[in-house]
Coordinates of C-alpha atoms in Angstrom, one line a residue:
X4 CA 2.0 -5.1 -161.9
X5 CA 1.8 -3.6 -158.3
X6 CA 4.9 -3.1 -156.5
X7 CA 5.6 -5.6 -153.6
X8 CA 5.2 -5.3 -150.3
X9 CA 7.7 -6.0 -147.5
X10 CA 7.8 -8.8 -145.0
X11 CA 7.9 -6.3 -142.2
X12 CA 4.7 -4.2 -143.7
X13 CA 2.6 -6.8 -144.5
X14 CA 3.0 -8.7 -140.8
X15 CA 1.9 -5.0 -139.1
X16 CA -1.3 -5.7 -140.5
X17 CA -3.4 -8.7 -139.5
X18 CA -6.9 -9.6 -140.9
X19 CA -9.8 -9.1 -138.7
X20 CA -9.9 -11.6 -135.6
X21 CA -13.2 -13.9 -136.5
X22 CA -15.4 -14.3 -133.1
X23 CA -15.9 -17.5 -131.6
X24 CA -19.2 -18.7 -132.7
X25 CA -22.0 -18.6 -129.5
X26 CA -23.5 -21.9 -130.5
X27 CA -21.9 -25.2 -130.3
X28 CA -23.3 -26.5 -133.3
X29 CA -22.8 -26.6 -136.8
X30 CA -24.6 -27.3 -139.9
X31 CA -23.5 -29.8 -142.3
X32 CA -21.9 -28.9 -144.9
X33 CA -22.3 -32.3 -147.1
X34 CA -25.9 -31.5 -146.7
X35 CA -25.1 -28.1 -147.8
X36 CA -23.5 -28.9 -150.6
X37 CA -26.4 -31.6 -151.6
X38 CA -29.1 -29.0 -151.3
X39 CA -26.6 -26.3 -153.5
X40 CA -26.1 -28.9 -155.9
X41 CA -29.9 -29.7 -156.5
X42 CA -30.4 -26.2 -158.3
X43 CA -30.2 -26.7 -161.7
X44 CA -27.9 -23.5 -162.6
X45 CA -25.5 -24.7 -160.2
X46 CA -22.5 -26.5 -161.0
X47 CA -19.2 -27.6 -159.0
X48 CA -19.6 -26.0 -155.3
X49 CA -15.6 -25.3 -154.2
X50 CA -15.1 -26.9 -151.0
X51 CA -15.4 -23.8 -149.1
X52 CA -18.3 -22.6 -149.9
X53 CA -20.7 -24.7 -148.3
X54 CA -18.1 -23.7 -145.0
X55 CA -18.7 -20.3 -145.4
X56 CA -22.8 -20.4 -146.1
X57 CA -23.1 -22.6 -143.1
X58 CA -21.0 -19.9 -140.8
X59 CA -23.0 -17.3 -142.2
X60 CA -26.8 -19.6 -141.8
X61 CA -25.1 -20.0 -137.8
X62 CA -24.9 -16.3 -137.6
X63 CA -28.1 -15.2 -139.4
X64 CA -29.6 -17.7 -136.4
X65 CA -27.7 -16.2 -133.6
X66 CA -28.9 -12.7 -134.3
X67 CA -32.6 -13.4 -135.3
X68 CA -32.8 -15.8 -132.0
X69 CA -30.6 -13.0 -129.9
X70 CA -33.5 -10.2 -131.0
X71 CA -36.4 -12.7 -130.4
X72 CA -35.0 -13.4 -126.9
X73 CA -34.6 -9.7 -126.3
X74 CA -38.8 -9.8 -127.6
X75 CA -39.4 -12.5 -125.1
X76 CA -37.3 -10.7 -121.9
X77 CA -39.4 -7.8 -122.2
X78 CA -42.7 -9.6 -122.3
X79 CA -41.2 -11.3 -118.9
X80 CA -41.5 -15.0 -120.7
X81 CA -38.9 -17.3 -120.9
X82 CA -39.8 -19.1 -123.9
X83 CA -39.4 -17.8 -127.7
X84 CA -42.5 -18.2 -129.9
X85 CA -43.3 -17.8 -133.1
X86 CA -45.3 -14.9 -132.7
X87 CA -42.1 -13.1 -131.2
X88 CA -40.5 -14.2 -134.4
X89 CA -42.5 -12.6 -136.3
X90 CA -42.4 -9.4 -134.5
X91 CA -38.6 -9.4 -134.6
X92 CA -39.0 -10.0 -138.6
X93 CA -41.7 -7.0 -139.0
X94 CA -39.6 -4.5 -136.7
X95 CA -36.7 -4.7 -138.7
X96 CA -36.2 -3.8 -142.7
X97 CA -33.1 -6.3 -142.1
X98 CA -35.2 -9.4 -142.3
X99 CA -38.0 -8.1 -145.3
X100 CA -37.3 -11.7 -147.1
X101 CA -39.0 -13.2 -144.3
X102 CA -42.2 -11.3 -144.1
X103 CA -44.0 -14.0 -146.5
X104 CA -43.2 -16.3 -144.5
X105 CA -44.5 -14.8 -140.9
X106 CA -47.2 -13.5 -142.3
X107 CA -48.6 -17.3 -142.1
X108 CA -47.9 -16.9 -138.3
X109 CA -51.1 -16.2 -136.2
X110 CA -50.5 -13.7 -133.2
X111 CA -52.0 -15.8 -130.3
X112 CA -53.3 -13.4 -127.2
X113 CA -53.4 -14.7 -123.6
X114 CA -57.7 -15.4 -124.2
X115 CA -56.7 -17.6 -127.0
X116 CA -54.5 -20.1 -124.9
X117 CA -57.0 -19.7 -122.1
X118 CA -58.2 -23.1 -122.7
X119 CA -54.8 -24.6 -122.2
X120 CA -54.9 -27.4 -124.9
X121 CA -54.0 -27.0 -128.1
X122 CA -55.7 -27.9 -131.4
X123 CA -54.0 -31.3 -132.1
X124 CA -54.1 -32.1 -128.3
X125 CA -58.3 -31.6 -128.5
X126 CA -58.4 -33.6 -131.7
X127 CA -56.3 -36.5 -129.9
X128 CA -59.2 -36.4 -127.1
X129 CA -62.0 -37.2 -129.4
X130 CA -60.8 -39.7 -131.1
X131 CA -59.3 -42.7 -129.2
X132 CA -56.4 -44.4 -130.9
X133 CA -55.9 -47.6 -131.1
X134 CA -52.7 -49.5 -130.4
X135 CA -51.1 -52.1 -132.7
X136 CA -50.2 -55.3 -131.1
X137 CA -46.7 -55.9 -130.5
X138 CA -45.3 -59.2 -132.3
X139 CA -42.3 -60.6 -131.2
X140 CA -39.1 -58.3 -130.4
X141 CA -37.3 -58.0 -127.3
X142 CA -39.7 -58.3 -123.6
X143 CA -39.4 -55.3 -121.3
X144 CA -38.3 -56.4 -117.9
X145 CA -40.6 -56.4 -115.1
X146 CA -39.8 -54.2 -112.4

């Protein structure tokens, strides 16, 4: 058995100081759980666990968004795409479980979005859609 350690020793040392977290948000951990549990092999989840994969899903989007926005600061945008994703994910061995993944991402240049609409906002032209009429429910006030 280990020898035991003194009040006074063991209050000198403190763990690590956790950071606040930079986003506000939090994933669920009852989904968390849910989606664990749906694996076969998996059995009881202890009730921290789905705490602790949910901080650690929070950071893993901090860091990959905090690079992308670095991505998108030097290409003087101020919008994130996918295509800065996926640079962000080839640049760095870190992230090599995601390269399957961005590999489906296209790399749009500026002659590409030259036309200004995208594919499903041409399609939508085309092809006029027709509205269902309304029955019943609650009328809109006129103004």
């Amino acid at each position: 058995m280990p020898p035991r350690r003194s009040a006074a020793a063991s209050s000198s040392q403190q763990p690590p100081a956790i950071d606040p977290s930079p986003v506000k948000t939090k994933f669920p951990t009852a989904r968390i759980k849910r989606i664990m549990q749906a694996d076969e092999e998996v059995g009881k989840v202890a009730q921290q666990t789905p705490i602790a994969v949910g901080k650690a899903l929070e950071m893993f989007m901090v860091h990959i968004v905090t690079k992308s926005a670095e991505v998108a600061k030097e290409k003087n945008s101020k919008r994130v795409t996918a295509a800065m994703l996926k640079q962000v994910v080839e640049s760095d061995e870190q992230w090599d479980f995601l390269r399957e993944i961005v590999s489906k991402v296209d790399i749009e240049d500026k002659a590409g979005k030259a036309g200004g609409k995208s594919k499903a906002e041409s399609e939508s032209e085309e092809e006029p859609v027709e509205r269902k009429k309304s029955r019943g429910g609650r009328k809109k006030k006129a103004a």
